[in-house]
Amino acid sequence: MAPQSSKFLQNYGFDLVLGSIAAFYVFMAPYTKVEESFNVQAMHDILYHQHHLENYDHLEFPGVVPRTFIGALIVSILASPVILAMNLLHLPKIYSLFAVRLVLGCIILLTLRFFRIQVRNKFGHQVEAFFVILTALQFHLLFYCTRPLPNILSLGLVNLAYGYSLKGSFYAALKCLIFATIVFRCDMLLLLGPLGLQLLLTKSISLWESLKCGISTALLCIGLTTLVDTIMWKKLVWPEFEVLWFNSVLNRSSEWGTHSFHWYFTSALPRALLAAYPLCMLGVFLDRRILSYILPVFLFVLLYSKLPHKELRFIISSVPIFNLSAAIAANRIYNNRKKSLWKLLYFCLLGLLLISLGCTIITFMASYNNYPSGYGLKHLHQIGHSTNDTDEQWVHIDPFSAMNGISRFCENASPWRYSKEEGILIEEFRWRNFTFLINEHSNIEGFKCLFAVNGFSKIHLQSGFPPISLVEEPKVFILGNIKSEYVMNRNWPGCS
């Protein structure tokens, strides 16, 4: 029995470590933000409305540009047996959100496992171990791997592409990147281009074969996404082409904020990689084999830097390769730790790992408090519930709250009813029949502030221990209609 257990840990121990951390993030911070809203609502509607497209959220709230349903369909199909069991047990709908996020995390971590196995085959077991250590001590990759963003859906295919590149299956790598580009994230073209060009220049692939492979895969992917999404959107559409047109041709992505050209290299990557950031640069000099893998990824980030609107999630697919380079450096330092010249580097490595752990804990604590409306609705369900009252309780969710933690997975069954109607002026609420408001404003005529929910505001440096504290402030307010006896006859925490 012991040898079998030991063999299991040897084969799947690293997966258990990374999976446990990702699952911890899911259970501690289950709610989602506006960037995830399309796929979250799509998965909810596929699971609960199925073929009744007229009830789907995206037809009422289509967003700025259409997105593909393919990722949501895959995750929903895999999660459906678990959701069916939950429905038979009459569990709250919020547990379905845990389920779909865990399924997505399993998909992404399985692709990361494929990449990691190729790392082991090419660079050895110790490099693989340091790759896992560095990944585990980083916050963003494992936190985001369960979040249904288009960037994360494409990350799974990019991980496969990295693995196939290490394996020498270059056409398979190209197919994965083409699929990711056409279906999930058109900006993966910035990675596909440099990688394809490098493979051509090094004669790893031939021009004619790559053209045949690329065109056939592209046509298949265009046909797939157009077929599925035309049905779901009830109009002829290729979502990622519209995204490409919106972001690149119309250049309207800058309406959501801009950063300087160097932001990815001076802010995003240092926060995402932590200890791996200086180590990945050292790894290029210590093992020249990594250069051919890291160069296309570096060019991907460099090309992306030209777009004015920047977010860390846009380049999260670069993290695995940078971690590989860092793992190579960490492994070399560890193997030479007893030599006088390397001893200082070894202590620096240990210090960097401890710093990474500290930064990850702080970032997690900030992120935990970054979904105030989700916690607000949960608290309203708990203290506003009455088993004897059968009257409908109408809850209005304003746009700010809808973007900061609330999705349709958070809704409860009757007598609770929900509205996300937009464009209502504050002075108009007093004339509406809403029982509760979840709003960013604390004072609305005709309503009483029942309680407030704090959210993360900023990090404060202080003397003493700990040197860093998180500053919270009221972000979301739950208000009750003063005309409702249900509201006025109950005790509420208040907003003072």
Short mmCIF file of C-alpha atoms in Angstrom, two decimals:
data_model
loop_
_atom_site.label_atom_id
_atom_site.label_comp_id
_atom_site.label_asym_id
_atom_site.label_seq_id
_atom_site.Cartn_x
_atom_site.Cartn_y
_atom_site.Cartn_z
CA MET A 1 0.00 0.00 0.00
CA ALA A 2 2.82 2.38 0.90
CA PRO A 3 4.63 2.01 -2.46
CA GLN A 4 1.35 2.64 -4.31
CA SER A 5 0.73 5.77 -2.25
CA SER A 6 4.29 6.92 -2.87
CA LYS A 7 3.91 6.37 -6.61
CA PHE A 8 0.64 8.31 -6.64
CA LEU A 9 2.27 11.27 -4.91
CA GLN A 10 5.23 11.06 -7.27
CA ASN A 11 2.92 11.24 -10.30
CA TYR A 12 0.29 13.65 -9.02
CA GLY A 13 1.80 15.37 -5.97
CA PHE A 14 2.53 18.59 -7.84
CA ASP A 15 -1.00 18.61 -9.26
CA LEU A 16 -2.42 18.24 -5.75
CA VAL A 17 -0.35 21.18 -4.53
CA LEU A 18 -1.35 23.53 -7.34
CA GLY A 19 -4.93 22.26 -7.40
CA SER A 20 -5.34 22.72 -3.65
CA ILE A 21 -4.16 26.31 -3.81
CA ALA A 22 -6.46 27.08 -6.75
CA ALA A 23 -9.40 25.44 -4.96
CA PHE A 24 -8.64 27.45 -1.81
CA TYR A 25 -8.93 30.65 -3.84
CA VAL A 26 -12.26 29.47 -5.27
CA PHE A 27 -13.82 28.77 -1.88
CA MET A 28 -12.43 31.89 -0.26
CA ALA A 29 -13.29 34.28 -3.11
CA PRO A 30 -16.12 32.68 -5.12
CA TYR A 31 -17.62 35.83 -6.60
CA THR A 32 -16.75 37.31 -9.97
CA LYS A 33 -16.06 40.70 -11.54
CA VAL A 34 -17.38 42.45 -14.62
CA GLU A 35 -14.60 41.02 -16.83
CA GLU A 36 -15.90 37.52 -16.12
CA SER A 37 -19.59 38.40 -16.35
CA PHE A 38 -20.28 37.17 -19.90
CA ASN A 39 -18.94 33.64 -19.41
CA VAL A 40 -20.36 33.39 -15.87
CA GLN A 41 -23.85 34.38 -17.00
CA ALA A 42 -23.52 32.18 -20.10
CA MET A 43 -22.64 29.12 -17.99
CA HIS A 44 -25.56 29.85 -15.67
CA ASP A 45 -27.99 30.14 -18.57
CA ILE A 46 -26.71 27.01 -20.33
CA LEU A 47 -27.10 25.02 -17.12
CA TYR A 48 -30.43 26.43 -15.97
CA HIS A 49 -32.22 27.67 -19.13
CA GLN A 50 -30.69 25.20 -21.61
CA HIS A 51 -32.42 25.60 -25.01
CA HIS A 52 -34.68 28.47 -23.89
CA LEU A 53 -32.49 31.16 -25.43
CA GLU A 54 -35.08 33.89 -24.83
CA ASN A 55 -34.21 33.75 -21.11
CA TYR A 56 -30.46 34.15 -21.62
CA ASP A 57 -28.80 37.15 -19.96
CA HIS A 58 -26.68 38.19 -22.95
CA LEU A 59 -29.72 39.06 -25.07
CA GLU A 60 -30.79 41.67 -22.50
CA PHE A 61 -27.27 42.80 -21.56
CA PRO A 62 -25.11 42.10 -24.65
CA GLY A 63 -22.05 44.06 -23.52
CA VAL A 64 -19.80 46.19 -25.70
CA VAL A 65 -18.73 43.37 -28.03
CA PRO A 66 -20.01 39.79 -28.42
CA ARG A 67 -18.04 36.89 -26.96
CA THR A 68 -17.98 33.24 -27.91
CA PHE A 69 -20.10 30.65 -26.09
CA ILE A 70 -17.71 27.78 -26.86
CA GLY A 71 -15.75 28.02 -23.60
CA ALA A 72 -18.92 28.33 -21.52
CA LEU A 73 -20.43 25.34 -23.34
CA ILE A 74 -17.41 23.11 -22.70
CA VAL A 75 -17.25 23.98 -18.98
CA SER A 76 -21.03 23.68 -18.56
CA ILE A 77 -21.17 20.26 -20.23
CA LEU A 78 -18.39 18.94 -17.98
CA ALA A 79 -19.99 20.45 -14.87
CA SER A 80 -23.57 19.40 -15.70
CA PRO A 81 -23.54 16.02 -13.82
CA VAL A 82 -22.44 17.80 -10.63
CA ILE A 83 -25.03 20.55 -11.12
CA LEU A 84 -27.75 17.93 -11.66
CA ALA A 85 -26.84 16.27 -8.37
CA MET A 86 -26.88 19.64 -6.61
CA ASN A 87 -30.34 20.42 -8.01
CA LEU A 88 -31.65 17.05 -6.83
CA LEU A 89 -30.31 17.83 -3.35
CA HIS A 90 -31.89 21.33 -3.53
CA LEU A 91 -28.59 23.03 -2.75
CA PRO A 92 -28.35 26.83 -3.17
CA LYS A 93 -27.43 27.97 -6.65
CA ILE A 94 -24.19 29.54 -5.41
CA TYR A 95 -22.73 26.02 -5.12
CA SER A 96 -23.04 25.72 -8.89
CA LEU A 97 -20.66 28.66 -9.20
CA PHE A 98 -18.11 26.73 -7.14
CA ALA A 99 -18.62 23.74 -9.43
CA VAL A 100 -18.11 25.52 -12.76
CA ARG A 101 -15.08 27.40 -11.47
CA LEU A 102 -13.50 24.21 -10.17
CA VAL A 103 -14.14 22.47 -13.50
CA LEU A 104 -12.48 25.34 -15.36
CA GLY A 105 -9.55 25.23 -12.94
CA CYS A 106 -9.13 21.49 -13.57
CA ILE A 107 -9.03 22.10 -17.33
CA ILE A 108 -6.38 24.82 -17.06
CA LEU A 109 -4.27 22.88 -14.55
CA LEU A 110 -4.42 19.76 -16.74
CA THR A 111 -2.97 21.78 -19.62
CA LEU A 112 -0.35 23.16 -17.24
CA ARG A 113 0.42 19.56 -16.23
CA PHE A 114 1.03 18.67 -19.88
CA PHE A 115 3.45 21.59 -20.17
CA ARG A 116 5.10 20.66 -16.89
CA ILE A 117 5.70 17.06 -18.02
CA GLN A 118 7.49 18.36 -21.10
CA VAL A 119 9.57 20.61 -18.82
CA ARG A 120 10.55 17.52 -16.82
CA ASN A 121 11.46 15.58 -19.96
CA LYS A 122 13.62 18.36 -21.35
CA PHE A 123 15.13 20.03 -18.28
CA GLY A 124 14.84 17.45 -15.49
CA HIS A 125 12.85 16.76 -12.32
CA GLN A 126 14.47 19.53 -10.28
CA VAL A 127 13.56 22.23 -12.79
CA GLU A 128 10.00 20.89 -12.74
CA ALA A 129 9.98 21.09 -8.94
CA PHE A 130 11.18 24.70 -8.93
CA PHE A 131 8.61 25.52 -11.62
CA VAL A 132 5.87 24.27 -9.25
CA ILE A 133 7.34 26.12 -6.25
CA LEU A 134 7.51 29.41 -8.13
CA THR A 135 3.98 28.96 -9.50
CA ALA A 136 2.59 28.06 -6.07
CA LEU A 137 4.14 31.14 -4.46
CA GLN A 138 2.68 33.45 -7.10
CA PHE A 139 -0.84 34.73 -6.68
CA HIS A 140 -2.24 35.63 -10.07
CA LEU A 141 -1.87 32.46 -12.17
CA LEU A 142 -3.58 30.13 -9.68
CA PHE A 143 -6.14 32.76 -8.65
CA TYR A 144 -7.12 33.47 -12.24
CA CYS A 145 -7.02 29.89 -13.53
CA THR A 146 -10.54 29.27 -12.17
CA ARG A 147 -11.98 32.55 -13.40
CA PRO A 148 -13.97 32.32 -16.66
CA LEU A 149 -12.15 35.04 -18.57
CA PRO A 150 -11.49 34.73 -22.31
CA ASN A 151 -7.82 35.17 -21.41
CA ILE A 152 -7.95 32.08 -19.18
CA LEU A 153 -9.79 30.00 -21.77
CA SER A 154 -7.04 30.85 -24.25
CA LEU A 155 -4.39 30.18 -21.56
CA GLY A 156 -5.31 26.49 -21.64
CA LEU A 157 -4.53 26.30 -25.35
CA VAL A 158 -1.36 28.37 -24.92
CA ASN A 159 -0.15 25.94 -22.24
CA LEU A 160 -0.69 23.10 -24.73
CA ALA A 161 1.20 25.08 -27.37
CA TYR A 162 4.14 25.57 -25.00
CA GLY A 163 4.13 21.86 -24.19
CA TYR A 164 4.03 20.84 -27.84
CA SER A 165 6.90 23.24 -28.61
CA LEU A 166 9.05 21.63 -25.92
CA LYS A 167 8.05 18.22 -27.28
CA GLY A 168 9.00 19.20 -30.83
CA SER A 169 5.42 18.94 -32.19
CA PHE A 170 5.49 22.39 -33.76
CA TYR A 171 2.46 22.07 -36.03
CA ALA A 172 0.36 20.98 -33.06
CA ALA A 173 1.59 24.07 -31.21
CA LEU A 174 0.54 26.28 -34.13
CA LYS A 175 -2.92 24.67 -34.23
CA CYS A 176 -3.46 25.39 -30.53
CA LEU A 177 -2.48 29.03 -30.93
CA ILE A 178 -4.65 29.43 -34.04
CA PHE A 179 -7.64 28.00 -32.15
CA ALA A 180 -6.97 30.34 -29.21
CA THR A 181 -6.66 33.34 -31.55
CA ILE A 182 -9.78 32.75 -33.63
CA VAL A 183 -12.11 31.50 -30.92
CA PHE A 184 -11.11 32.99 -27.56
CA ARG A 185 -8.64 35.90 -27.81
CA CYS A 186 -7.73 37.57 -31.08
CA ASP A 187 -4.70 39.17 -29.39
CA MET A 188 -3.01 35.74 -29.27
CA LEU A 189 -2.05 36.65 -32.82
CA LEU A 190 0.76 38.65 -31.17
CA LEU A 191 2.14 35.37 -29.81
CA LEU A 192 1.33 33.25 -32.84
CA GLY A 193 3.21 35.64 -35.17
CA PRO A 194 6.60 35.69 -33.37
CA LEU A 195 6.48 31.96 -32.63
CA GLY A 196 5.58 31.06 -36.22
CA LEU A 197 8.27 33.36 -37.59
CA GLN A 198 10.90 31.86 -35.30
CA LEU A 199 9.94 28.33 -36.31
CA LEU A 200 10.23 29.30 -39.98
CA LEU A 201 13.60 31.02 -39.52
CA THR A 202 15.01 28.04 -37.62
CA LYS A 203 13.55 25.68 -40.28
CA SER A 204 11.60 23.80 -37.63
CA ILE A 205 8.61 24.00 -39.97
CA SER A 206 8.29 24.52 -43.71
CA LEU A 207 6.45 27.48 -45.22
CA TRP A 208 4.17 25.36 -47.38
CA GLU A 209 3.22 22.90 -44.64
CA SER A 210 2.64 25.71 -42.15
CA LEU A 211 0.38 27.52 -44.63
CA LYS A 212 -1.67 24.37 -45.19
CA CYS A 213 -1.85 23.70 -41.47
CA GLY A 214 -2.72 27.32 -40.63
CA ILE A 215 -5.38 27.84 -43.30
CA SER A 216 -7.17 24.54 -42.67
CA THR A 217 -7.17 25.06 -38.89
CA ALA A 218 -8.30 28.67 -39.23
CA LEU A 219 -11.21 27.78 -41.52
CA LEU A 220 -12.29 25.00 -39.18
CA CYS A 221 -12.16 27.33 -36.16
CA ILE A 222 -13.99 30.15 -37.95
CA GLY A 223 -16.70 27.71 -39.00
CA LEU A 224 -17.05 26.34 -35.47
CA THR A 225 -17.28 29.69 -33.68
CA THR A 226 -19.55 31.20 -36.33
CA LEU A 227 -21.92 28.24 -36.22
CA VAL A 228 -22.18 28.10 -32.42
CA ASP A 229 -22.27 31.83 -31.77
CA THR A 230 -24.67 32.65 -34.59
CA ILE A 231 -27.17 30.31 -32.94
CA MET A 232 -26.57 31.68 -29.46
CA TRP A 233 -26.55 35.38 -30.44
CA LYS A 234 -29.42 34.95 -32.94
CA LYS A 235 -27.45 36.79 -35.62
CA LEU A 236 -24.53 36.05 -37.93
CA VAL A 237 -21.42 36.72 -35.87
CA TRP A 238 -17.76 35.81 -35.50
CA PRO A 239 -17.14 37.26 -32.02
CA GLU A 240 -13.36 37.60 -32.02
CA PHE A 241 -13.36 39.38 -35.37
CA GLU A 242 -15.66 42.01 -33.86
CA VAL A 243 -13.36 42.23 -30.82
CA LEU A 244 -10.35 42.70 -33.13
CA TRP A 245 -12.19 45.41 -35.06
CA PHE A 246 -13.25 47.18 -31.84
CA ASN A 247 -9.84 47.08 -30.14
CA SER A 248 -7.40 47.41 -33.04
CA VAL A 249 -9.17 49.12 -35.93
CA LEU A 250 -11.46 51.44 -33.98
CA ASN A 251 -8.91 51.57 -31.11
CA ARG A 252 -11.71 52.00 -28.57
CA SER A 253 -10.18 49.82 -25.87
CA SER A 254 -8.38 52.93 -24.58
CA GLU A 255 -11.77 54.18 -23.33
CA TRP A 256 -11.25 51.80 -20.39
CA GLY A 257 -7.98 53.47 -19.35
CA THR A 258 -4.41 53.62 -20.59
CA HIS A 259 -0.95 52.91 -19.23
CA SER A 260 2.54 53.83 -20.35
CA PHE A 261 4.47 51.66 -22.81
CA HIS A 262 6.68 50.09 -20.11
CA TRP A 263 3.81 49.21 -17.71
CA TYR A 264 3.85 45.46 -18.42
CA PHE A 265 7.58 45.26 -17.68
CA THR A 266 7.66 47.61 -14.69
CA SER A 267 4.36 46.80 -12.99
CA ALA A 268 2.32 43.86 -14.33
CA LEU A 269 5.07 41.25 -14.75
CA PRO A 270 6.84 42.06 -11.45
CA ARG A 271 3.50 41.61 -9.61
CA ALA A 272 2.62 38.43 -11.48
CA LEU A 273 6.05 36.76 -11.35
CA LEU A 274 7.41 38.06 -8.03
CA ALA A 275 10.60 36.04 -7.32
CA ALA A 276 10.53 34.64 -10.84
CA TYR A 277 10.94 38.09 -12.39
CA PRO A 278 14.67 38.57 -11.70
CA LEU A 279 15.28 34.83 -11.91
CA CYS A 280 13.79 34.51 -15.41
CA MET A 281 16.29 37.05 -16.74
CA LEU A 282 19.13 35.13 -15.11
CA GLY A 283 17.84 31.84 -16.57
CA VAL A 284 18.41 33.08 -20.14
CA PHE A 285 22.14 33.44 -19.42
CA LEU A 286 22.50 30.19 -17.51
CA ASP A 287 20.86 27.91 -20.10
CA ARG A 288 20.78 29.03 -23.71
CA ARG A 289 18.16 26.38 -24.56
CA ILE A 290 15.46 28.55 -23.00
CA LEU A 291 16.21 31.49 -25.29
CA SER A 292 14.30 30.05 -28.26
CA TYR A 293 11.21 29.55 -26.06
CA ILE A 294 11.30 32.82 -24.18
CA LEU A 295 12.03 35.10 -27.14
CA PRO A 296 8.58 34.80 -28.83
CA VAL A 297 6.91 35.34 -25.46
CA PHE A 298 9.04 38.43 -24.78
CA LEU A 299 8.10 39.78 -28.21
CA PHE A 300 4.43 39.03 -27.44
CA VAL A 301 4.58 41.23 -24.33
CA LEU A 302 6.59 43.88 -26.19
CA LEU A 303 4.08 44.04 -29.05
CA TYR A 304 1.19 44.13 -26.59
CA SER A 305 2.83 47.09 -24.88
CA LYS A 306 2.04 49.22 -27.92
CA LEU A 307 -1.70 49.00 -27.16
CA PRO A 308 -2.62 51.84 -24.77
CA HIS A 309 -5.17 49.87 -22.70
CA LYS A 310 -3.31 47.40 -20.50
CA GLU A 311 -4.33 44.81 -17.92
CA LEU A 312 -2.32 42.04 -16.30
CA ARG A 313 -4.76 39.38 -17.51
CA PHE A 314 -3.93 40.27 -21.13
CA ILE A 315 -0.41 38.86 -20.75
CA ILE A 316 -1.04 36.13 -18.18
CA SER A 317 -0.32 33.51 -20.85
CA SER A 318 3.33 34.61 -20.76
CA VAL A 319 3.75 33.58 -17.10
CA PRO A 320 4.41 29.81 -17.60
CA ILE A 321 7.38 30.38 -19.92
CA PHE A 322 8.87 33.08 -17.69
CA ASN A 323 8.44 30.69 -14.76
CA LEU A 324 10.30 28.00 -16.69
CA SER A 325 13.24 30.30 -17.25
CA ALA A 326 13.17 31.27 -13.57
CA ALA A 327 13.03 27.60 -12.54
CA ILE A 328 16.15 26.90 -14.60
CA ALA A 329 17.98 29.70 -12.77
CA ALA A 330 16.72 28.56 -9.36
CA ASN A 331 17.81 25.00 -10.09
CA ARG A 332 21.32 26.10 -11.12
CA ILE A 333 21.67 28.21 -7.97
CA TYR A 334 20.45 25.34 -5.78
CA ASN A 335 22.85 22.82 -7.34
CA ASN A 336 25.82 25.16 -6.81
CA ARG A 337 24.78 26.46 -3.38
CA LYS A 338 27.87 25.04 -1.63
CA LYS A 339 30.28 26.96 -3.84
CA SER A 340 31.44 30.27 -2.40
CA LEU A 341 30.43 32.33 -5.43
CA TRP A 342 26.89 30.88 -5.50
CA LYS A 343 26.22 30.90 -1.75
CA LEU A 344 25.11 34.53 -1.77
CA LEU A 345 22.80 33.86 -4.72
CA TYR A 346 21.32 30.93 -2.80
CA PHE A 347 20.46 33.12 0.19
CA CYS A 348 19.03 35.71 -2.20
CA LEU A 349 16.89 32.96 -3.74
CA LEU A 350 15.51 31.96 -0.34
CA GLY A 351 14.80 35.60 0.45
CA LEU A 352 12.99 36.09 -2.86
CA LEU A 353 10.81 33.04 -2.20
CA LEU A 354 9.85 34.39 1.23
CA ILE A 355 9.06 37.80 -0.27
CA SER A 356 6.89 36.09 -2.89
CA LEU A 357 4.96 34.29 -0.17
CA GLY A 358 4.39 37.53 1.73
CA CYS A 359 3.27 39.41 -1.38
CA THR A 360 0.90 36.60 -2.33
CA ILE A 361 -0.73 36.64 1.12
CA ILE A 362 -1.23 40.41 0.96
CA THR A 363 -2.61 40.28 -2.57
CA PHE A 364 -5.00 37.50 -1.62
CA MET A 365 -6.28 39.48 1.37
CA ALA A 366 -6.92 42.47 -0.88
CA SER A 367 -8.67 40.32 -3.47
CA TYR A 368 -10.78 38.61 -0.81
CA ASN A 369 -12.26 42.02 0.03
CA ASN A 370 -12.70 43.05 -3.58
CA TYR A 371 -16.21 41.63 -4.17
CA PRO A 372 -18.38 43.72 -1.81
CA SER A 373 -21.71 43.36 -3.60
CA GLY A 374 -21.44 39.56 -3.64
CA TYR A 375 -21.00 39.54 0.14
CA GLY A 376 -23.76 42.14 0.45
CA LEU A 377 -26.33 40.01 -1.39
CA LYS A 378 -25.31 36.92 0.60
CA HIS A 379 -25.79 38.84 3.87
CA LEU A 380 -29.16 40.18 2.68
CA HIS A 381 -30.33 36.64 1.94
CA GLN A 382 -29.25 35.54 5.41
CA ILE A 383 -30.72 38.29 7.57
CA GLY A 384 -33.58 39.35 5.29
CA HIS A 385 -35.08 35.88 4.92
CA SER A 386 -38.44 35.09 6.51
CA THR A 387 -39.99 31.62 6.26
CA ASN A 388 -43.45 33.02 7.04
CA ASP A 389 -43.48 35.72 4.40
CA THR A 390 -44.56 34.67 0.91
CA ASP A 391 -44.60 38.18 -0.60
CA GLU A 392 -42.10 38.73 -3.40
CA GLN A 393 -38.96 40.53 -2.31
CA TRP A 394 -37.72 42.58 -5.23
CA VAL A 395 -34.00 43.39 -5.21
CA HIS A 396 -32.58 45.99 -7.59
CA ILE A 397 -28.88 45.61 -8.41
CA ASP A 398 -27.21 48.72 -9.77
CA PRO A 399 -24.44 48.52 -12.42
CA PHE A 400 -21.64 49.04 -9.87
CA SER A 401 -22.89 46.09 -7.79
CA ALA A 402 -23.39 43.92 -10.86
CA MET A 403 -19.74 44.52 -11.75
CA ASN A 404 -18.34 43.78 -8.29
CA GLY A 405 -19.44 40.36 -7.18
CA ILE A 406 -23.02 39.61 -8.23
CA SER A 407 -23.96 37.13 -10.93
CA ARG A 408 -27.07 35.06 -11.57
CA PHE A 409 -25.46 32.22 -9.63
CA CYS A 410 -25.90 34.40 -6.52
CA GLU A 411 -29.68 34.55 -6.84
CA ASN A 412 -32.02 32.63 -4.55
CA ALA A 413 -35.38 31.07 -5.34
CA SER A 414 -38.82 32.56 -4.59
CA PRO A 415 -39.82 34.81 -2.92
CA TRP A 416 -36.66 36.60 -4.02
CA ARG A 417 -36.84 38.43 -7.36
CA TYR A 418 -34.08 40.44 -9.00
CA SER A 419 -33.72 43.35 -11.41
CA LYS A 420 -30.64 44.77 -13.12
CA GLU A 421 -32.58 47.44 -14.99
CA GLU A 422 -30.22 50.20 -16.04
CA GLY A 423 -30.78 53.91 -16.49
CA ILE A 424 -32.95 54.49 -13.41
CA LEU A 425 -32.33 57.94 -11.90
CA ILE A 426 -31.82 58.04 -8.13
CA GLU A 427 -34.91 60.17 -7.61
CA GLU A 428 -37.02 57.64 -9.52
CA PHE A 429 -36.43 54.76 -7.09
CA ARG A 430 -38.99 56.08 -4.60
CA TRP A 431 -41.73 55.48 -7.19
CA ARG A 432 -40.67 51.93 -7.98
CA ASN A 433 -41.76 48.78 -6.18
CA PHE A 434 -38.32 47.52 -5.20
CA THR A 435 -38.11 46.07 -1.69
CA PHE A 436 -34.31 46.32 -1.51
CA LEU A 437 -31.61 48.20 -3.37
CA ILE A 438 -27.99 47.09 -3.63
CA ASN A 439 -26.40 50.36 -4.58
CA GLU A 440 -23.20 52.37 -4.46
CA HIS A 441 -25.15 55.31 -2.95
CA SER A 442 -25.97 55.32 0.77
CA ASN A 443 -28.79 57.87 0.68
CA ILE A 444 -31.76 57.40 -1.65
CA GLU A 445 -35.09 59.08 -0.96
CA GLY A 446 -37.78 56.62 0.06
CA PHE A 447 -35.28 54.04 1.28
CA LYS A 448 -33.56 53.29 4.57
CA CYS A 449 -29.91 52.23 4.66
CA LEU A 450 -29.96 48.78 6.25
CA PHE A 451 -26.26 47.94 6.21
CA ALA A 452 -23.06 48.65 4.33
CA VAL A 453 -20.37 46.33 3.00
CA ASN A 454 -16.73 47.32 3.12
CA GLY A 455 -14.35 46.67 0.28
CA PHE A 456 -10.63 46.97 -0.33
CA SER A 457 -9.46 50.55 -0.84
CA LYS A 458 -5.67 50.71 -0.60
CA ILE A 459 -2.54 49.35 1.08
CA HIS A 460 -1.19 51.42 3.96
CA LEU A 461 2.44 51.34 5.06
CA GLN A 462 2.92 51.68 8.81
CA SER A 463 5.59 51.46 11.49
CA GLY A 464 5.61 48.34 13.61
CA PHE A 465 4.40 44.86 12.78
CA PRO A 466 2.92 44.10 10.36
CA PRO A 467 4.45 46.88 8.26
CA ILE A 468 1.54 46.74 5.81
CA SER A 469 -2.18 47.02 6.50
CA LEU A 470 -5.18 46.91 4.19
CA VAL A 471 -7.51 49.90 4.27
CA GLU A 472 -11.20 49.17 3.73
CA GLU A 473 -14.08 51.56 3.19
CA PRO A 474 -17.83 51.20 2.54
CA LYS A 475 -18.32 50.27 -1.10
CA VAL A 476 -21.85 48.92 -1.34
CA PHE A 477 -25.01 49.84 0.56
CA ILE A 478 -28.13 47.73 1.02
CA LEU A 479 -31.23 49.88 1.34
CA GLY A 480 -34.83 48.94 2.15
CA ASN A 481 -38.09 50.53 1.00
CA ILE A 482 -39.63 52.47 3.92
CA LYS A 483 -43.11 51.61 2.61
CA SER A 484 -42.47 47.91 3.22
CA GLU A 485 -43.58 46.56 6.60
CA TYR A 486 -41.27 43.61 5.95
CA VAL A 487 -38.35 46.04 5.98
CA MET A 488 -39.44 48.42 8.74
CA ASN A 489 -40.45 45.71 11.25
CA ARG A 490 -37.08 43.94 11.24
CA ASN A 491 -33.84 44.79 13.00
CA TRP A 492 -30.97 45.71 10.67
CA PRO A 493 -27.30 46.43 11.44
CA GLY A 494 -27.52 49.97 10.07
CA CYS A 495 -24.96 51.98 8.12
CA SER A 496 -23.44 54.20 10.84
#
